[in-house]
CSV table of C-alpha atoms in Angstrom, one decimal:
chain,number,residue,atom,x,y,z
R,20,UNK,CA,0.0,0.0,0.0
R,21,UNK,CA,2.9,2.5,0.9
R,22,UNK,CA,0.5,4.7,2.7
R,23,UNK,CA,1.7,5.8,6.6
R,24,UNK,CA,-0.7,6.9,8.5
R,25,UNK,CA,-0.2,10.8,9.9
R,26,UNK,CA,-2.1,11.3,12.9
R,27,UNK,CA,0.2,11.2,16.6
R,28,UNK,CA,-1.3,8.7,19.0
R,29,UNK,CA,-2.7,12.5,20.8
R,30,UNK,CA,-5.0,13.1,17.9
R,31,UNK,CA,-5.9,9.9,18.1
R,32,UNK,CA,-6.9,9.7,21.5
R,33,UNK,CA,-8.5,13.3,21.2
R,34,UNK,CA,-10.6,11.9,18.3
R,35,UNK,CA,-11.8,9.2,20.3
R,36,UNK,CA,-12.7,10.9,23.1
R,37,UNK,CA,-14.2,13.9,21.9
R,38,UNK,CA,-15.5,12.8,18.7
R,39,UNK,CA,-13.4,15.5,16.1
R,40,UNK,CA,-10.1,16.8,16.3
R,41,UNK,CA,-8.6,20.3,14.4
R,42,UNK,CA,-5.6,20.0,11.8
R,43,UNK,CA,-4.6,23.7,11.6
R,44,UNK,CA,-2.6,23.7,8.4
R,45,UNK,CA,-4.1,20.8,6.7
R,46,UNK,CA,-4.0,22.6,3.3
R,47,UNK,CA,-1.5,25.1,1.9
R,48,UNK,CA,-2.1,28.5,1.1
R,49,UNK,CA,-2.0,27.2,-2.5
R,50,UNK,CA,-4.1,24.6,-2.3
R,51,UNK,CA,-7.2,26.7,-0.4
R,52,UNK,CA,-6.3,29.0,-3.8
R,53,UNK,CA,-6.7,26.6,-5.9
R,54,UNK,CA,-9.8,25.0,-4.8
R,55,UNK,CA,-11.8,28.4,-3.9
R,56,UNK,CA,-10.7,29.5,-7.9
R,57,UNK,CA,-12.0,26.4,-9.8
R,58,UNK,CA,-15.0,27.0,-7.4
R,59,UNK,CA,-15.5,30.3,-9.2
R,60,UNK,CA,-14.7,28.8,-12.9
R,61,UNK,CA,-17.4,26.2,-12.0
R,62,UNK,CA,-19.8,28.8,-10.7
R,63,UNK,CA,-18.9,31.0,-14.3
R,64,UNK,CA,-19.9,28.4,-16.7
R,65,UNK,CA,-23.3,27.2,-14.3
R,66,UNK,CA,-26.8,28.4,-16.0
R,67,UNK,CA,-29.0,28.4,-13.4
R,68,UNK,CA,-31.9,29.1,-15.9
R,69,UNK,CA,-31.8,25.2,-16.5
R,70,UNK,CA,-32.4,24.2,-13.0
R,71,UNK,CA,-33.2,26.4,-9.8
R,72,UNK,CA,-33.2,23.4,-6.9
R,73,UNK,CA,-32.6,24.7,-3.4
R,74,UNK,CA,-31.3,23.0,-0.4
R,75,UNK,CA,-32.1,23.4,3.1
R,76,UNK,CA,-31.3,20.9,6.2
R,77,UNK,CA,-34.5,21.9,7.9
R,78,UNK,CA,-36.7,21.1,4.9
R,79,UNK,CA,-35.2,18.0,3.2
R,80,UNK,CA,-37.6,15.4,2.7
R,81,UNK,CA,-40.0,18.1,1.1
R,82,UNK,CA,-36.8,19.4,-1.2
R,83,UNK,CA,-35.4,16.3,-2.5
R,84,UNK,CA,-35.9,15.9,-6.0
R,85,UNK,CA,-34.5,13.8,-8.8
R,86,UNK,CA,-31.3,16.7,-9.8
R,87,UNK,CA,-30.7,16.3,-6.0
R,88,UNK,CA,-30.7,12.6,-6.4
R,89,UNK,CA,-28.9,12.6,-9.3
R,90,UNK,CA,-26.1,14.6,-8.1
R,91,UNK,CA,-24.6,12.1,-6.2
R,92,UNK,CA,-22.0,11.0,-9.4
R,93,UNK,CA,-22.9,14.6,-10.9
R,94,UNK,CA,-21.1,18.1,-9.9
R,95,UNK,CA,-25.2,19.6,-9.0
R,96,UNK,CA,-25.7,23.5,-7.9
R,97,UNK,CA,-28.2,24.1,-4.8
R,98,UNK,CA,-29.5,27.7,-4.2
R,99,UNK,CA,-30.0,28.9,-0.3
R,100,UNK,CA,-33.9,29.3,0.6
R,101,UNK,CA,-33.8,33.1,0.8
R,102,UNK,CA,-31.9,33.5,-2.4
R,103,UNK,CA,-35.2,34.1,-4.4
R,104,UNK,CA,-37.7,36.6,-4.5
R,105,UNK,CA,-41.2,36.5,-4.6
R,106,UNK,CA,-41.1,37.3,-8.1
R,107,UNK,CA,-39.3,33.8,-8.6
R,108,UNK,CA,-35.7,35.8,-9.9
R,109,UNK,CA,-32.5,35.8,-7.7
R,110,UNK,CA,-32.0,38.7,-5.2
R,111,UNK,CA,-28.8,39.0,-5.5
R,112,UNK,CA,-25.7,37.0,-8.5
R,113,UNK,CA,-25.5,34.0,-8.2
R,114,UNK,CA,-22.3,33.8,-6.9
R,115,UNK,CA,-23.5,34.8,-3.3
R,116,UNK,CA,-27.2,33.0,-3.4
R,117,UNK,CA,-25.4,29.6,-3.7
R,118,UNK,CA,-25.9,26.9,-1.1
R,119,UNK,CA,-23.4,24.4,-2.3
R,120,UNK,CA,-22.0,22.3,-4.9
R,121,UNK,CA,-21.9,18.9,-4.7
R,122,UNK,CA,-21.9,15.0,-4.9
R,123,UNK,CA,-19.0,14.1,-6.7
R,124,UNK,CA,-17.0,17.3,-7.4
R,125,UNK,CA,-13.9,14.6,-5.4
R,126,UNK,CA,-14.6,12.0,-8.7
R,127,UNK,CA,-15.3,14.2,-11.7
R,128,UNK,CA,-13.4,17.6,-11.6
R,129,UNK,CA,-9.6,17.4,-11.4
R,130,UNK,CA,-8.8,20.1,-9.1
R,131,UNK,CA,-11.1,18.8,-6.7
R,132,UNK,CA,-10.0,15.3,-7.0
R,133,UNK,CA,-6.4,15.9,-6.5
R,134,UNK,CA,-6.9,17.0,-3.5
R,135,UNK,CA,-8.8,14.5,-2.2
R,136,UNK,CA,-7.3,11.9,-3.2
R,137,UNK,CA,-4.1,13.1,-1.6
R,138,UNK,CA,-1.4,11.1,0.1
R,139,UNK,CA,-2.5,13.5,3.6
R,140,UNK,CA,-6.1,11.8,3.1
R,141,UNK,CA,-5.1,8.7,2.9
R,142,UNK,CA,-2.8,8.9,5.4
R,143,UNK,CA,-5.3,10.0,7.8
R,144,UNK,CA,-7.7,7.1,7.0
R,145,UNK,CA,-5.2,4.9,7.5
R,146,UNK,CA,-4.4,6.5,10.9
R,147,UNK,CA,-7.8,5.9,11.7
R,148,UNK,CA,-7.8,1.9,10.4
R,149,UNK,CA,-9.6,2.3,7.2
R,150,UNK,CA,-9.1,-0.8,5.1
R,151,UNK,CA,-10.6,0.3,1.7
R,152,UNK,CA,-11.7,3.3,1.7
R,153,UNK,CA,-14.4,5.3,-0.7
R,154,UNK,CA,-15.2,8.8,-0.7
R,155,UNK,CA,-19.0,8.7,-1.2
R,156,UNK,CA,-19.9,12.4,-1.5
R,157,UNK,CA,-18.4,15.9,-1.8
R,158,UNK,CA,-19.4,19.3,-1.5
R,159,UNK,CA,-18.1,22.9,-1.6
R,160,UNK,CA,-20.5,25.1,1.4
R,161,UNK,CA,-20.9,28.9,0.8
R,162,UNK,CA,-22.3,29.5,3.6
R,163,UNK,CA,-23.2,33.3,2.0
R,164,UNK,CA,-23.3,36.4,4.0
R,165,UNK,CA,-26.7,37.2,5.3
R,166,UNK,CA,-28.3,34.4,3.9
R,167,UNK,CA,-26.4,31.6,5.0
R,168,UNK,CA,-28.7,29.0,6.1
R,169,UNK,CA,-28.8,26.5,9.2
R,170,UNK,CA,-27.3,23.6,9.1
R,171,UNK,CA,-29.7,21.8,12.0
R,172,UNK,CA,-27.9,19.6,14.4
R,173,UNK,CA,-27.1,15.7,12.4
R,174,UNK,CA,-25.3,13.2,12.7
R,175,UNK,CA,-23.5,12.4,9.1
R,176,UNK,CA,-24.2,8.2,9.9
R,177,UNK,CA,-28.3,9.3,9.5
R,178,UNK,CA,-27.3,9.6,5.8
R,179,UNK,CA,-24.2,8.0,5.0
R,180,UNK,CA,-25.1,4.7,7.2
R,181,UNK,CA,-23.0,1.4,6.6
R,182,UNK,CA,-23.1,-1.7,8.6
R,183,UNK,CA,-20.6,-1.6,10.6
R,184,UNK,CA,-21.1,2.2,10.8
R,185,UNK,CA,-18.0,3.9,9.4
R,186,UNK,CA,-18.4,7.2,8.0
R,187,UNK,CA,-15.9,10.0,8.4
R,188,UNK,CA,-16.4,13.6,7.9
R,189,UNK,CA,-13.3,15.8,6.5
R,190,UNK,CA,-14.5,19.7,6.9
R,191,UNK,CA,-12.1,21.7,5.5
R,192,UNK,CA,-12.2,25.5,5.8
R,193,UNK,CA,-11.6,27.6,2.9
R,194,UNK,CA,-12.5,31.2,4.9
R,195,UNK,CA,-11.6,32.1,8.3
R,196,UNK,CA,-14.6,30.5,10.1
R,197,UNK,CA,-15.7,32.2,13.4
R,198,UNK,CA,-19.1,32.1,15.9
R,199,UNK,CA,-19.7,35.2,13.4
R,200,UNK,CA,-20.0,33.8,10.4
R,201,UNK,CA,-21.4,30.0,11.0
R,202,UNK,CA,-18.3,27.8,12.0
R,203,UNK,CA,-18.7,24.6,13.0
R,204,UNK,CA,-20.4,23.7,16.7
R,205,UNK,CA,-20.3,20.2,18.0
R,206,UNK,CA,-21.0,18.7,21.4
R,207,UNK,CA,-17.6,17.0,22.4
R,208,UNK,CA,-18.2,13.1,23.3
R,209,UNK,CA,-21.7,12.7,21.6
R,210,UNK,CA,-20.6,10.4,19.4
R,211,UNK,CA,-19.9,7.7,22.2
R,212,UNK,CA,-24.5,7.7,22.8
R,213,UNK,CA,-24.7,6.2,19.0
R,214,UNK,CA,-26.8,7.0,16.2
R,215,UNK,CA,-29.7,9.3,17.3
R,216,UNK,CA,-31.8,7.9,13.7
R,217,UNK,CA,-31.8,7.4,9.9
R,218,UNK,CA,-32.1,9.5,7.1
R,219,UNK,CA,-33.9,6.6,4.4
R,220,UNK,CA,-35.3,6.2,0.6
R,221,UNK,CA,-37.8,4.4,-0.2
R,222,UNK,CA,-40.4,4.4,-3.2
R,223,UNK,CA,-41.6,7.4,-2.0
R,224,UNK,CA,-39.3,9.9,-1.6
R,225,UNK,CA,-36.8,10.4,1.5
R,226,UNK,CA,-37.7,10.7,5.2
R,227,UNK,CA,-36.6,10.7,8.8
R,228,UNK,CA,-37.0,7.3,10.7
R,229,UNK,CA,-38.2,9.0,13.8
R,230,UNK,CA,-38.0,12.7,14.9
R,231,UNK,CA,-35.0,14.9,16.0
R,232,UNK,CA,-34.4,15.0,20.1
R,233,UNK,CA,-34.0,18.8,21.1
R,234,UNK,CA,-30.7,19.8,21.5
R,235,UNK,CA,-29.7,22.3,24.2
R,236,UNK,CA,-27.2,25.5,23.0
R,237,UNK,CA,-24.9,25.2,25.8
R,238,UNK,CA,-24.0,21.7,25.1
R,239,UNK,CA,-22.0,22.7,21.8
R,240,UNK,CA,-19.1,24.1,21.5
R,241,UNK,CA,-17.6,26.6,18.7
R,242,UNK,CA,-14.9,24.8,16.5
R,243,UNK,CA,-13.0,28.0,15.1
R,244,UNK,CA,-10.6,27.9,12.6
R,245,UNK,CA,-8.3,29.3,10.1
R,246,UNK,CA,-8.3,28.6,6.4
R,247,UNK,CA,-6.5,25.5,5.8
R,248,UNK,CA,-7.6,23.8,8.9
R,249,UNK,CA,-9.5,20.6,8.3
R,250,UNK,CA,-12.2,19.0,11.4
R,251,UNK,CA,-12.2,15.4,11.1
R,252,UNK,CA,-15.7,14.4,12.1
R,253,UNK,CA,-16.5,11.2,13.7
R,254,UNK,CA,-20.0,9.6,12.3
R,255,UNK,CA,-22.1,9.7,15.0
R,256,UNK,CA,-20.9,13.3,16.6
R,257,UNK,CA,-23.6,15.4,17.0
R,258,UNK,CA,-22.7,18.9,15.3
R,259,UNK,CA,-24.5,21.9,13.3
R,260,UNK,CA,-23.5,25.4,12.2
R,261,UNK,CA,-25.9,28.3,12.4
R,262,UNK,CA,-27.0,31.3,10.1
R,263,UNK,CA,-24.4,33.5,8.6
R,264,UNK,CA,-26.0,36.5,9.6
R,265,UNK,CA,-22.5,38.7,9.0
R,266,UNK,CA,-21.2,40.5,6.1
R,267,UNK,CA,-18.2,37.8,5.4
R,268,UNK,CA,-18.8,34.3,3.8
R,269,UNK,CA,-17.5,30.9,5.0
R,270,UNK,CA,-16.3,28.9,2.3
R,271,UNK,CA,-15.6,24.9,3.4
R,272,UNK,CA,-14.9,21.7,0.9
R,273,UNK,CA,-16.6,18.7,3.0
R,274,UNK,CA,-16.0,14.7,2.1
R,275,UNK,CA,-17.6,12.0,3.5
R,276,UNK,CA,-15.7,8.7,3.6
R,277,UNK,CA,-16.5,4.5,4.3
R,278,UNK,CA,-15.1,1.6,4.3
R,279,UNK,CA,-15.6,-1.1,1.9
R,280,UNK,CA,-13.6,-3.9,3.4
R,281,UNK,CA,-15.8,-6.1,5.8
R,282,UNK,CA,-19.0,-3.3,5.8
R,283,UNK,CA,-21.9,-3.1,3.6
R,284,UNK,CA,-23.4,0.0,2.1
R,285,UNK,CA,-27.2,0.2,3.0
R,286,UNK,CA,-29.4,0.2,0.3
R,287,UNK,CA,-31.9,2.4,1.7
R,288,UNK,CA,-29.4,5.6,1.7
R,289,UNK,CA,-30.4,8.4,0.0
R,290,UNK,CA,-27.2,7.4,-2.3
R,291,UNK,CA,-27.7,5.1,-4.8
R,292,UNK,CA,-24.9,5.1,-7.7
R,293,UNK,CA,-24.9,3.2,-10.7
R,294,UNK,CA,-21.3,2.8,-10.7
R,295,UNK,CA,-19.0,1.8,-7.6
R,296,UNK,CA,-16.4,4.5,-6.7
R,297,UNK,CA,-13.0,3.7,-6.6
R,298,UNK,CA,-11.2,3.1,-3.1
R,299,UNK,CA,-8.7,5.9,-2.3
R,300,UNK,CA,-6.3,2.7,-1.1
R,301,UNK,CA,-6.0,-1.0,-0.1
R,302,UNK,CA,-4.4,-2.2,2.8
């Protein structure tokens, strides 16, 4: 395999104890360039006039559609909730009324792709134990000043599930993010109570396998960071970000990762691809 894993036995233990652990520095200067640039080449040569689908974490199993099924092995634009007006037209470019970008930006678009399928993330994974590896999904977050929506308290196993349970969450901050403009929030050692619920398809549509519990505010804590920083996520950590109400963005690149080796993928996920991804390594 040739692939040494990168994370000190402290990490480690943080990660397992707390459920996340910050890598200040993850990325280079060059490589948050790089990535936030294509961003804006991909943005540039999007018409939103062939598809206007929007994407909210409060309303999901009323806004799934097939484009947001389909995006899973497609590179698929999402518009924030507030970014139209009652008229039906954007308030403001596109450029700032953008939710995300995602499924498979990690499989199909070159810039993305090199990074992610970096020696530094597979190192990690195999720091962590991961056999065979898959990155599942990708995304780019915009997080947009003023209209930045909610991301509600989850767990990323409700959507991503495989049995064993072994999906990993790489956030990677492209922006400065701060309690200002809607960093991260988790609460530390939630992942140790297990998967709250499910997030399954079925012939009709998408939908919650039993309700949300309420979450008290002071349990979380802010994960601030610098650009270039990367939160590794444990599965089953409970964590959220809240509205951008302030004048500066947050741009992040997200993956979600599983193993292959000794798991199986559950077919009720809202994922269903029609060709198998290709393992980042094989032990």
């Amino acid at each position: 395999m040739g692939i040494v894993g990168n994370l000190t036995p402290a990490q480690l233990h943080s990660f397992h104890s707390d459920g996340y652990i910050v890598m200040e520095s993850f990325a280079s200067t060059d490589e948050v360039e790089s990535l936030r640039k294509r961003m804006v080449e991909l943005l540039n040569q999007f018409d939103y006039s062939t598809t206007a689908s929007i994407f909210s974490t409060k309303n999901q199993q009323k806004l799934t559609d097939d484009y947001f099924f389909e995006s899973a092995e497609n590179i698929s634009f999402f518009f924030e909730e507030k970014a139209f007006g009652e008229d039906g037209n954007l308030k403001q470019p596109k450029e700032l009324s953008i939710n995300k970008v995602g499924h498979a930006l990690h499989e199909i678009d070159p810039v993305f792709k090199s990074f992610s399928n970096s020696e530094k993330v597979c190192s990690l994974f195999c720091s962590l134990g991961y056999e065979k590896p898959i990155i599942i999904q990708s995304m780019y977050i915009f997080k947009q000043p003023g209209i930045g929506g909610e991301v509600v308290p989850h767990q990323d196993n409700s959507f991503i599930y495989t049995e064993p349970q072994t999906c990993t969450g790489l956030w990677l901050a492209l922006e400065d993010a701060t309690t200002t403009n809607g960093c991260l929030w988790a609460i530390p050692g939630s992942h140790k109570n297990g998967l709250v619920r499910r997030f399954i398809r079925g012939e009709n549509g998408v939908t919650f396998d039993r309700p949300s519990p309420d979450y008290d505010l002071k349990d979380f804590v802010p994960i601030e960071v610098k650009a270039g920083s990367l939160v590794v996520i444990h599965g089953d950590l409970i964590h959220q970000s809240l509205e951008n109400q302030s004048s500066k963005s947050r741009h992040a690149y997200g993956l979600h990762i599983v193993d292959t080796e000794g798991c199986t993928w559950a077919q009720d996920n809202w994922i269903k691809r029609k060709v198998e991804p290709t393992p980042l390594y094989t032990s």
